[in-house]
Coordinates of C-alpha atoms in Angstrom, one line a residue:
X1200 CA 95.0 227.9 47.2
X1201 CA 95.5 231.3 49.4
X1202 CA 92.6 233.8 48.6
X1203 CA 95.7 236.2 47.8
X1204 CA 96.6 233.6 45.0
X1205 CA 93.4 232.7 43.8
X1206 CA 93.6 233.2 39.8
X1207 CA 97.2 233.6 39.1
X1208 CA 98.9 231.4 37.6
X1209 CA 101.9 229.7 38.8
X1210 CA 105.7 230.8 38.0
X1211 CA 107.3 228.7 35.5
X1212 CA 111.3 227.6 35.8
X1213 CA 113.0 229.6 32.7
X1214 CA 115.5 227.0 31.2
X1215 CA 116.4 229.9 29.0
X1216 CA 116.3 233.7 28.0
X1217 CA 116.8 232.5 24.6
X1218 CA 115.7 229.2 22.5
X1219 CA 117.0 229.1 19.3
X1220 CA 115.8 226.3 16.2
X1221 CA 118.3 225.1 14.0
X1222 CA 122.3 225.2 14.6
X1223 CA 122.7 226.3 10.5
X1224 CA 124.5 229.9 10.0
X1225 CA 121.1 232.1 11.1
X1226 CA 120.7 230.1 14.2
X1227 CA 124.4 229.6 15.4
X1228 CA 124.8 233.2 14.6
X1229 CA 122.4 234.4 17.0
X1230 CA 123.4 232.4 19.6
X1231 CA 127.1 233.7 19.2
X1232 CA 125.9 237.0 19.1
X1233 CA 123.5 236.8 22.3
X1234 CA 126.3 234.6 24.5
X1235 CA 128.4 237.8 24.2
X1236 CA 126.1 239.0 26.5
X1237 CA 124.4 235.9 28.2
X1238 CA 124.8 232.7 28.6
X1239 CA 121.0 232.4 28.5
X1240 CA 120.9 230.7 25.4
X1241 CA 120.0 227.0 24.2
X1242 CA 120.0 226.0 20.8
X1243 CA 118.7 222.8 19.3
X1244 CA 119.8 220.6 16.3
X1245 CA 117.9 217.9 14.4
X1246 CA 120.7 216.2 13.1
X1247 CA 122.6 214.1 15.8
X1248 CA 126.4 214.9 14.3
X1249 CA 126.7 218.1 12.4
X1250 CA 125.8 221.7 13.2
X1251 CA 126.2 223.9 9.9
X1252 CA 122.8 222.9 8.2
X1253 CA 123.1 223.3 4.4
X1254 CA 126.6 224.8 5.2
X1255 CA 127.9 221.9 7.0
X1256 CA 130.7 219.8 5.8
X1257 CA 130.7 216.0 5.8
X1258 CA 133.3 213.4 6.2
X1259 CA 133.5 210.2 4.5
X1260 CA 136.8 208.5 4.8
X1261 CA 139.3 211.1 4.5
X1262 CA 137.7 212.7 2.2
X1263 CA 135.3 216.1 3.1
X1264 CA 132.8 217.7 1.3
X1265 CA 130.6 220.4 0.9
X1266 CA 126.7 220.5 0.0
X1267 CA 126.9 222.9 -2.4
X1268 CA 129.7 225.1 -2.6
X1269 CA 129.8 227.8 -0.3
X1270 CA 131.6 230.7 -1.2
X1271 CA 132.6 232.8 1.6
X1272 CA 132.6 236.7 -0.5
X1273 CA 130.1 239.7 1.2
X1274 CA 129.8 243.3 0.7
X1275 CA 129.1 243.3 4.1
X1276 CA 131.6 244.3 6.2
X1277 CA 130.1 243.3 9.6
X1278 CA 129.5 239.8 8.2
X1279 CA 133.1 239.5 7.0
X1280 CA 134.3 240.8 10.0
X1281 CA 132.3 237.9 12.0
X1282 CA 133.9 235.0 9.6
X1283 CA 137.6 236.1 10.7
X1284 CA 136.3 236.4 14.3
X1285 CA 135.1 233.3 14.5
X1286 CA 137.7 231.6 12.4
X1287 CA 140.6 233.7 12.2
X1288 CA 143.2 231.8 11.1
X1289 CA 141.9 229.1 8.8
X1290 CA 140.8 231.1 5.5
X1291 CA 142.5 230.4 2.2
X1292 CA 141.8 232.9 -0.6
X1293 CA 140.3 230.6 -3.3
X1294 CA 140.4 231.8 -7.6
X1295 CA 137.0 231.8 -8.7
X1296 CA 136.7 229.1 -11.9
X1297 CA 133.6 227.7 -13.2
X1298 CA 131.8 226.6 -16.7
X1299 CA 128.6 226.3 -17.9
X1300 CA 128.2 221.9 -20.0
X1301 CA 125.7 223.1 -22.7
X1302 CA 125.1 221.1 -26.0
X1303 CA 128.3 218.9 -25.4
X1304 CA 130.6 221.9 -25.1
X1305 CA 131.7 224.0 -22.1
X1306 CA 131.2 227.6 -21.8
X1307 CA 133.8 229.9 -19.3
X1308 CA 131.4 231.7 -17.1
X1309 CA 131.9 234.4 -16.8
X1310 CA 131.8 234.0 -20.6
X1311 CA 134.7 234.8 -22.7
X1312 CA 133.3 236.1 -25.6
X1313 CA 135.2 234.8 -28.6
X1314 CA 134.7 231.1 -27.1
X1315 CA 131.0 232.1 -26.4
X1316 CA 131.3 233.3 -30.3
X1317 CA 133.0 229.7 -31.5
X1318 CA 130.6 227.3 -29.8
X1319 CA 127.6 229.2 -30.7
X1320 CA 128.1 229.9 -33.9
X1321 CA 128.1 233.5 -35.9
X1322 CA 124.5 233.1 -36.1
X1323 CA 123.2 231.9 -33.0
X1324 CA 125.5 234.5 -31.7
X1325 CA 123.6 237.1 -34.1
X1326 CA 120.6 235.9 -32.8
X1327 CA 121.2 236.2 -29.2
X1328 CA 121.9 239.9 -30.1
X1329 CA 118.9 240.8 -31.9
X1330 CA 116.5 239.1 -29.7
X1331 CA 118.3 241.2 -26.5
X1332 CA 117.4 244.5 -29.3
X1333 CA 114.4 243.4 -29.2
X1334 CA 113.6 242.7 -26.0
X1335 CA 114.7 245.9 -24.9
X1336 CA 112.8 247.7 -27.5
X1337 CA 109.7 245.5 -26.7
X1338 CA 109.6 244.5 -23.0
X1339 CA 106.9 242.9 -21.1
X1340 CA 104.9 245.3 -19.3
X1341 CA 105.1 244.4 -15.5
X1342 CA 107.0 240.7 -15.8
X1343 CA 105.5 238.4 -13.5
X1344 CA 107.7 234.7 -13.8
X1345 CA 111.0 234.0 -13.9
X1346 CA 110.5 233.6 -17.9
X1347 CA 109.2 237.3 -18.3
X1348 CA 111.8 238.7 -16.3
X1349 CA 114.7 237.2 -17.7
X1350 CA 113.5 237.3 -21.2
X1351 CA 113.3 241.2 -20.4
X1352 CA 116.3 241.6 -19.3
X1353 CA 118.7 239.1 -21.7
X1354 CA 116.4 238.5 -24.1
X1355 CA 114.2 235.4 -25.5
X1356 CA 117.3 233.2 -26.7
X1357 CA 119.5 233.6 -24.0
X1358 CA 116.8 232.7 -22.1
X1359 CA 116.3 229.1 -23.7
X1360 CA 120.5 228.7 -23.9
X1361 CA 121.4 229.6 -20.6
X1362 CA 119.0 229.8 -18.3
X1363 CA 115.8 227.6 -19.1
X1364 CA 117.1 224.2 -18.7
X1365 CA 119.4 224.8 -15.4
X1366 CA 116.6 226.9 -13.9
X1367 CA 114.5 224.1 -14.6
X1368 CA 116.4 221.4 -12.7
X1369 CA 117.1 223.2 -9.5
X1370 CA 113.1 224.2 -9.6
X1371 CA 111.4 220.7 -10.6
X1372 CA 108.5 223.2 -12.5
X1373 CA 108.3 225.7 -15.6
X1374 CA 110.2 229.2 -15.8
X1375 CA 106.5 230.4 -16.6
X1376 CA 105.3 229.3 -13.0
X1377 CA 108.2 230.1 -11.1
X1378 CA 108.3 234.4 -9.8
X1379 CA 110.0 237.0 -11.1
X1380 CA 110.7 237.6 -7.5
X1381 CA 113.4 235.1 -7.5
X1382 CA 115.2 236.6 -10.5
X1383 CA 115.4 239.9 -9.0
X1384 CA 116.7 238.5 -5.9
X1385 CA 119.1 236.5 -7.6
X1386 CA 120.3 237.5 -10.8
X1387 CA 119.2 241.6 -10.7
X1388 CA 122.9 243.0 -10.2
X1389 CA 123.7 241.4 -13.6
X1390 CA 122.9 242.9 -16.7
X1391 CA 123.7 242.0 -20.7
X1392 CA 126.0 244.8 -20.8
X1393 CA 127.7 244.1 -18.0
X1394 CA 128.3 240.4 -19.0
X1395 CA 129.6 241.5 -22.5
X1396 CA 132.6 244.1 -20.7
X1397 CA 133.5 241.5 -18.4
X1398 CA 133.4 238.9 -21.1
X1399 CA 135.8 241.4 -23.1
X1400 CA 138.0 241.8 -20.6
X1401 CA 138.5 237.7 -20.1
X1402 CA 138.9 237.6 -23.7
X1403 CA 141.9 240.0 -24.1
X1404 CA 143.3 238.7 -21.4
X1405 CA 142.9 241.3 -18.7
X1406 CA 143.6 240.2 -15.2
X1407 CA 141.2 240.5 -12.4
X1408 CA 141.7 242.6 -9.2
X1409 CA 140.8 241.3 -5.9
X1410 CA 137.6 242.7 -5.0
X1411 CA 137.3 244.7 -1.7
X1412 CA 134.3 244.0 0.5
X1413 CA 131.5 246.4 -0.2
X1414 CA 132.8 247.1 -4.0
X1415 CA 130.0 248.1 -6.3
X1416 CA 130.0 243.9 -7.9
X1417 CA 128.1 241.9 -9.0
X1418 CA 127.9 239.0 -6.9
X1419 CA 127.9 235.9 -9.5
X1420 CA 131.2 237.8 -11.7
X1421 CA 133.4 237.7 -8.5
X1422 CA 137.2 236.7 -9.1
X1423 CA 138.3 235.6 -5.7
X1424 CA 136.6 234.0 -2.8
X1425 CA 137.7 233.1 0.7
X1426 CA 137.0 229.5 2.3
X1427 CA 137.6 227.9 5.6
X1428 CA 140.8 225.6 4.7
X1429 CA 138.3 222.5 5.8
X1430 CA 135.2 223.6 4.5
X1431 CA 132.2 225.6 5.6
X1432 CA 131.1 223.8 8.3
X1433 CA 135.0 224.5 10.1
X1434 CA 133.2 227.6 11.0
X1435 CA 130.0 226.6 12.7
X1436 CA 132.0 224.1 14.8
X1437 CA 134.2 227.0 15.8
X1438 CA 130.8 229.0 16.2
X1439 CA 129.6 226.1 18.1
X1440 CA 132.5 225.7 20.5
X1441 CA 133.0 229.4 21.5
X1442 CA 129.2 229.4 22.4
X1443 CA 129.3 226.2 24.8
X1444 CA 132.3 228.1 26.5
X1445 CA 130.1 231.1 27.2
X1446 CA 127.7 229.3 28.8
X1447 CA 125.3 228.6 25.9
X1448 CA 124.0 225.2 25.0
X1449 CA 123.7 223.1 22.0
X1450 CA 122.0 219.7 22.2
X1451 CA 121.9 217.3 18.7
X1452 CA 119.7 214.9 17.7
X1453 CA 116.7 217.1 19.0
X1454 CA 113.2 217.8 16.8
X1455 CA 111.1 220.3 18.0
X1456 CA 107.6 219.0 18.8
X1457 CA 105.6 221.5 20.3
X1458 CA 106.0 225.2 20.4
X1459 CA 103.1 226.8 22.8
X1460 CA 102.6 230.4 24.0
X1461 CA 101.6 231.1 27.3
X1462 CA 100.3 234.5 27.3
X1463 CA 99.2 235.4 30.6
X1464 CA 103.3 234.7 31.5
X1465 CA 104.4 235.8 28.6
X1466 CA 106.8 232.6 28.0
X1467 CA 107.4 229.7 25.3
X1468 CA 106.8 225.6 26.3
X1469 CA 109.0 224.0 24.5
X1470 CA 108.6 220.3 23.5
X1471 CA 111.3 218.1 22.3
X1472 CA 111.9 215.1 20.7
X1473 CA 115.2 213.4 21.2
X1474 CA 116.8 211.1 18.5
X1475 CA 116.3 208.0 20.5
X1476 CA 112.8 208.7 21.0
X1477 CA 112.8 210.5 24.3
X1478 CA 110.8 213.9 25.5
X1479 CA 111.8 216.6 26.7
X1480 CA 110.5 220.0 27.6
X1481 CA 111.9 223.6 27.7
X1482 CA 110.7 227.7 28.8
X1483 CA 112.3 230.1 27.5
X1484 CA 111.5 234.5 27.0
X1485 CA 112.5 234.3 23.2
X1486 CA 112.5 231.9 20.8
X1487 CA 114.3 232.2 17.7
X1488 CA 113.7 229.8 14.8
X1489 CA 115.5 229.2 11.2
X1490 CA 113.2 226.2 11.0
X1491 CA 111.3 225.7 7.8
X1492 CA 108.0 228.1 8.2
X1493 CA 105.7 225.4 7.3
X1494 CA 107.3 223.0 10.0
X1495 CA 107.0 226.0 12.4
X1496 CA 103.6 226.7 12.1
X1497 CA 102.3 223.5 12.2
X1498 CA 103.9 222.9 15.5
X1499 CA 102.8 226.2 17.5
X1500 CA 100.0 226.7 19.9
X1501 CA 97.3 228.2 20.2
X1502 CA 97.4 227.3 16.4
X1503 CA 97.8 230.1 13.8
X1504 CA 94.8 231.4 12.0
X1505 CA 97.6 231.4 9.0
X1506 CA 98.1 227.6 9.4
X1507 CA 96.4 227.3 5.3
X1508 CA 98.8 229.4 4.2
X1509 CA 101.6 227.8 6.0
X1510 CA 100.5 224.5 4.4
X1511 CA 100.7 226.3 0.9
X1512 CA 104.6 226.7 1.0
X1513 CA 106.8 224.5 -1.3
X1514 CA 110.0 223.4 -1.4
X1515 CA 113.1 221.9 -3.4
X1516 CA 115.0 219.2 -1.6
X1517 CA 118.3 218.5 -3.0
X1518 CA 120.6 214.8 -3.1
X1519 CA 125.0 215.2 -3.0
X1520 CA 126.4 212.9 -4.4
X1521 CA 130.0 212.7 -3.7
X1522 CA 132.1 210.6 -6.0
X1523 CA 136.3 209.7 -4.8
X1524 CA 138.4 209.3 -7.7
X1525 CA 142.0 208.1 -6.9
X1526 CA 143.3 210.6 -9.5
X1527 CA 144.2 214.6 -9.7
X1528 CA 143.9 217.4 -12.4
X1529 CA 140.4 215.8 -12.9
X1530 CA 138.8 219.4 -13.9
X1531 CA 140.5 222.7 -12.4
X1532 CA 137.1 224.1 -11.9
X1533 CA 135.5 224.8 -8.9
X1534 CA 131.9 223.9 -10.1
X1535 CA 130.4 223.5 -13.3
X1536 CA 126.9 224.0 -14.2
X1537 CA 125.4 221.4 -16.4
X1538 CA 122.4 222.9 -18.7
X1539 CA 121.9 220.0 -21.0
X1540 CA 118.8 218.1 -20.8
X1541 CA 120.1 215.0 -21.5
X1542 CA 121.4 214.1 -18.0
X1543 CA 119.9 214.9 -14.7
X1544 CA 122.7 216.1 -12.6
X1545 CA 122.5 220.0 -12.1
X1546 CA 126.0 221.0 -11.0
X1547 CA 129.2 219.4 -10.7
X1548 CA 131.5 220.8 -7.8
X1549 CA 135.6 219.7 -7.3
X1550 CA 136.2 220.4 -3.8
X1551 CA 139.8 219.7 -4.4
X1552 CA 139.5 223.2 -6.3
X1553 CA 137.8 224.6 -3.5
X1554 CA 140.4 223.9 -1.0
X1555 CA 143.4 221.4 -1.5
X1556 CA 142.9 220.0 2.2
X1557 CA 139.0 218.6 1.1
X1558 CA 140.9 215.1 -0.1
X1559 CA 143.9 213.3 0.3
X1560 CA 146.9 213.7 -1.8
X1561 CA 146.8 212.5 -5.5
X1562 CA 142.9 211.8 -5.3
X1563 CA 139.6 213.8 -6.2
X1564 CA 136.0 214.3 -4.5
X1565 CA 133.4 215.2 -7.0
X1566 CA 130.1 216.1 -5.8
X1567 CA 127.4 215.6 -8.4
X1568 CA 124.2 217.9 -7.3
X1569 CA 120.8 216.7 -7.8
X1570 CA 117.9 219.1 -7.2
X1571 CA 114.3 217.1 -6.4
X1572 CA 111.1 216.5 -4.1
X1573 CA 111.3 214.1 -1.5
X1574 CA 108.6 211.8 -3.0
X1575 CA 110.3 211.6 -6.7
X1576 CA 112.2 208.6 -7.9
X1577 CA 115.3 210.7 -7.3
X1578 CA 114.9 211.1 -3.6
X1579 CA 113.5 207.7 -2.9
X1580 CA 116.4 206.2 -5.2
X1581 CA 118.9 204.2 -2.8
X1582 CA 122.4 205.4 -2.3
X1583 CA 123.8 202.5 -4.8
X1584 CA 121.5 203.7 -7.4
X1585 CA 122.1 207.3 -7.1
X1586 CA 126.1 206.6 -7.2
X1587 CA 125.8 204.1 -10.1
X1588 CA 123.3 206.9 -12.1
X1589 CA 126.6 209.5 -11.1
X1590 CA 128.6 207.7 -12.2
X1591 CA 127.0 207.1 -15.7
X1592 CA 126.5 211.1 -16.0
X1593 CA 130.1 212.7 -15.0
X1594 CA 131.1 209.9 -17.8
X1595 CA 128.6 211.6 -20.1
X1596 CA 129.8 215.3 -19.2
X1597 CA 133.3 213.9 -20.2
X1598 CA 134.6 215.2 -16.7
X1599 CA 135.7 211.7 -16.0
X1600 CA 135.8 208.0 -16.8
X1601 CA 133.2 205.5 -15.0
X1602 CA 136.9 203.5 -14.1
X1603 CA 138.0 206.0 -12.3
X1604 CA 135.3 205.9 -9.1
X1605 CA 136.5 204.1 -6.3
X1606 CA 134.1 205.0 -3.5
X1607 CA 130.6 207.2 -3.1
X1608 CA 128.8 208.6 -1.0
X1609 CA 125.3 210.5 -0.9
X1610 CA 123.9 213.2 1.5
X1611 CA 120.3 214.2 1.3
X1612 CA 119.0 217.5 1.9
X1613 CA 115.1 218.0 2.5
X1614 CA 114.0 221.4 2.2
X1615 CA 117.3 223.1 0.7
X1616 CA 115.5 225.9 -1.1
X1617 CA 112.4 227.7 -0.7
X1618 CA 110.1 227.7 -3.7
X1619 CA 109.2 231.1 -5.1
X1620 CA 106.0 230.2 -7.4
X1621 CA 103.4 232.9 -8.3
X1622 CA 101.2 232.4 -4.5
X1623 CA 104.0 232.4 -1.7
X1624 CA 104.4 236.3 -1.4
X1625 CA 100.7 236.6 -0.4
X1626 CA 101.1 233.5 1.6
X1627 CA 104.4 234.9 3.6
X1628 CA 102.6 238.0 4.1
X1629 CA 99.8 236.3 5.9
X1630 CA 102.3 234.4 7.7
X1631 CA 104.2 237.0 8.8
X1632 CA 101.2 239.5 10.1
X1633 CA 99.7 237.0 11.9
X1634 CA 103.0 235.9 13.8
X1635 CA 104.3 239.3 14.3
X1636 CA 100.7 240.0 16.1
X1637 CA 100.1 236.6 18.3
X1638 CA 103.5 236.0 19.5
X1639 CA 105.5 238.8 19.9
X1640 CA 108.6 237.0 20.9
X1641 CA 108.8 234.7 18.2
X1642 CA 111.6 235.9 16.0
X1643 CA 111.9 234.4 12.1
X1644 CA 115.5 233.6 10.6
X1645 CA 117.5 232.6 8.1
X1646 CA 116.6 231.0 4.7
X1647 CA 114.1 228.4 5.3
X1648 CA 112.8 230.6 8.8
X1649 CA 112.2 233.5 6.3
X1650 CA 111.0 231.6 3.4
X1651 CA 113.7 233.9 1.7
X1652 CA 116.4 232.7 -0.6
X1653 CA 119.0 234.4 1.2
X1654 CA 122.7 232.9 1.0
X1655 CA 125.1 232.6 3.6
X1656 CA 126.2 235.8 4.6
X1657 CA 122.7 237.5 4.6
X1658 CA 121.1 234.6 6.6
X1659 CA 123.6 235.3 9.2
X1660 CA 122.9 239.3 8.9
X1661 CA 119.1 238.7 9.7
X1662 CA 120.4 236.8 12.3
X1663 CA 123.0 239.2 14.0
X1664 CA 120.5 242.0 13.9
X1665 CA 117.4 239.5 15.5
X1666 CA 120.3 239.2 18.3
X1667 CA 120.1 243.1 18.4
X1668 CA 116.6 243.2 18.8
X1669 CA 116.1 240.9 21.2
X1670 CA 119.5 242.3 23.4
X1671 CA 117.4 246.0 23.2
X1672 CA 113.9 244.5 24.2
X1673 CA 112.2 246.0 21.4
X1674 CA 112.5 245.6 17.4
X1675 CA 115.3 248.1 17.0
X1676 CA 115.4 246.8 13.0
X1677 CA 113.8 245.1 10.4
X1678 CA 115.3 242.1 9.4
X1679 CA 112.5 241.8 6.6
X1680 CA 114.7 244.7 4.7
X1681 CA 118.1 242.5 4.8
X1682 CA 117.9 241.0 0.6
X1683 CA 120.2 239.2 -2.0
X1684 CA 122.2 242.1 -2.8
X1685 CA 122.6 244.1 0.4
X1686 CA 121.2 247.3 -0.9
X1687 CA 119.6 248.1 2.3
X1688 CA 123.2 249.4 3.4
X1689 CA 122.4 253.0 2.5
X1690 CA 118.6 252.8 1.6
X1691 CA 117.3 256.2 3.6
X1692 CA 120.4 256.4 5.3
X1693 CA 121.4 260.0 6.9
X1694 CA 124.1 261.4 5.3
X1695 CA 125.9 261.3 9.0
X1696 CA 125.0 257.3 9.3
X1697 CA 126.7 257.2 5.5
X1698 CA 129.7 259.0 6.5
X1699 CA 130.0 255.8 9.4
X1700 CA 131.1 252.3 7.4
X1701 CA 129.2 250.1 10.1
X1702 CA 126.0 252.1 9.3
X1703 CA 126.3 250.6 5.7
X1704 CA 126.0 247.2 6.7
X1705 CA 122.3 247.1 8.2
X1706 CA 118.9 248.1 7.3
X1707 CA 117.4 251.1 9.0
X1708 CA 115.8 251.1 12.8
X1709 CA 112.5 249.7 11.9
X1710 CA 111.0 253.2 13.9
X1711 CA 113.0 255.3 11.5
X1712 CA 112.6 253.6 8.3
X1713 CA 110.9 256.5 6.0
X1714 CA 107.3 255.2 4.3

């Protein structure tokens, strides 16, 4: 070695300004965003066929489905604004229809009050009203699980009706153990009161008005919806497409390995494992990742001193199981949520009501929605069982007969949801302090990146402004402010950044945000 050389170390080949984890809406997202401006961008997938993660949709047959049903309604503007870029001739506006199976009958939702008042009873119905009185005269000081909070808010027998037994299913674990943090993320824009007007207005037959993007609503009483004619994941191959002709790449069937920081160069090592077993190895400035945060950390070097903490995070995996029917006018609904105990399935979704184009003419694709842990008997169930035990349970609901199946079809998701028990905010806020201080160009995303129950749209905000950030060279905003119900849009906002309708649609510069 020259004497001029002696004790630096050698340049590394950059494959890439930019490595991104996960081609699901956060991480195809970025990419788009960043291939505005460079190509410089390589993005891996773990599954060797479909980009779109949890928003992908699958084909069987001629038949295509959804996991989960994904509504495409922000009050977002940006976000919304992105959707018709990147698709902008393929959305249908869909009418927003769904039930609540509870105790053999079905319940509109949102409710219709005199129905609501029939299958109840006048004195269930009584009783739901007095114990919301007295909830509100008698609260729980500083509600800490889902239970508390919810009680709180609808009181103690609404709770038990409506929300105990679904909440139950999707979590595998009590309502006492699970965080209020959850309900306020997802169910704090609706309140008693607010359920009762709309309820009213169903009732005496008052028709809904298209709601405009950034409308004061409440997310879950929406009307109308728009949805890619072919399903969700008709975007993220349109996402996927425009970013390979910018110069970005997108390889499949790749498993990150090994994520190691070299400080002294200031770059990422990248190992990868392809889907017929191969290695292979990446650099890269940035690396972006909407990969689960426990996978993550496990796989980064020097390891994190928040590694525990990391191991502490739970999740709920979740089993579609899509049922072809050769029959129509099976249920006009676009999902119904099933709350009674006595059968395991969660929700029931019609794609057929979602878009027309999902199945073939004169047929029907259920998909029956199992939430679970991937060591349960549901998970490790095989694919006969689980569309034999479908079939047995839609017959149940009364939604269909067992004779009318003639094909199935399952689709497992591991980690779906990020659990939100009474531990994870302490452990995501060791997580995230350590990260943020030992590898500064490591940037967190998305759902599962975040360990943050966002939906669709406000995965792919966190994601557009990470692009930002990364495009400035410094963290211009804090993505940690993006939530459920976009309320950062004018939190501290000058009123000269209110008076501007893109300055609604972001959280503040992190190095203006007041204390």
């Amino acid at each position: 070695m020259r004497p001029e050389t002696r004790g630096i170390a050698p340049r590394m080949t950059i494959d890439a300004d930019i490595f991104v984890i996960g081609a699901g809406p956060a991480g195809l997202t970025t990419a788009y965003c960043l291939t505005k401006e460079t190509p410089s961008v390589i993005v891996i997938e773990k599954d060797p066929l479909y980009v779109g993660g949890i928003s992908r949709t699958v084909r069987h047959g001629n038949f295509l489905f959804d996991i989960g049903g994904h509504r495409f309604f922000s009050k977002a503007k940006e976000v919304v604004d992105l959707w018709h870029e990147i698709l902008p001739d393929d959305f249908i506006t869909r009418r927003r229809l769904s039930r609540i199976y509870y105790g053999g009958k079905f319940y509109s939702y949102p409710l219709s009050a005199f129905q609501a008042l029939r299958n109840l009873g006048i004195f269930t119905s009584a009783a739901c009203i007095l114990s919301y009185a007295y909830a509100k005269a008698f609260p729980i000081a500083s509600p800490r699980s889902f239970h508390d909070w919810v009680r709180n808010r609808f009181g103690e027998r609404l709770f038990q009706i409506f929300f105990k037994t679904y909440t139950e299913k999707v979590w595998g674990m009590p309502c006492d153990e699970i965080s209020a943090d959850w309900a306020a993320q997802r169910i704090k824009g609706l309140d008693l009161r607010v359920a009762i007007v709309s309820a009213l207005k169903h009732s005496f037959g008052r028709k809904p008005k298209a709601v405009a993007v950034g409308d004061d609503v409440v997310k879950t009483l929406i009307e109308t919806f728009q949805y890619p004619r072919k399903g969700p994941g008709m975007m993220w191959e349109a996402a996927a497409t425009k970013i390979k002709e910018r110069g970005g790449r997108i390889l499949m069937g790749r498993e990150l390995v090994e994520l190691a920081y070299d400080e002294v160069q200031r770059l990422w090592r990248i190992g990868v494992a392809t889907s017929d077993g191969k290695r292979e190895s990446y650099t890269a400035r940035h690396v972006v990742s909407s990969a689960p945060v426990r996978e993550l950390v496990h796989k980064l070097s020097p390891r994190p001193i928040s590694l525990l903490h990391a191991r502490a995070l739970r999740y709920r995996d979740f089993l579609t199981v899509a049922l072809m029917m050769d029959k129509t006018d099976v249920f006009a609904d676009n999902w119904i949520y099933i709350h009674d105990p006595s059968v395991k399935v969660g929700r029931v979704q019609n794609f057929g009501s979602w878009s027309p184009e999902m199945a073939p003419a004169g047929m029907t694709c259920l998909g029956l929605e199992y939430f679970c842990f991937e060591d349960d008997g549901l998970w490790t169930m095989s694919d006969e069982e689980l569309i034999a035990l479908a079939t047995r349970e839609v017959a149940k609901v009364g939604l269909a007969a067992a004779t009318d199946v003639i094909d199935g079809c399952v689709v497992r998701q591991a980690k779906a949801y990020p659990v939100y028990d009474d531990a994870y905010r302490d452990h995501m806020a060791m997580i995230r302090r350590d990260l943020e201080q030992s590898y500064p160009s490591l940037h967190l995303i998305g759902r599962n990146g975040m360990h943050k129950y966002n939906n669709q749209d406000h995965a792919m905000m966190t994601a557009m402004l990470t692009a930002r950030n990364i495009l400035a060279g410094e963290r211009i905003y804090d993505i940690w402010q993006v939530n459920e119900d976009a309320e950062y849009h004018e939190a501290g906002a000058s009123s000269a950044q209110a008076a501007l309708a893109s300055e609604r649609l972001v959280p503040l510069k992190a190095n203006t945000r007041a204390a």
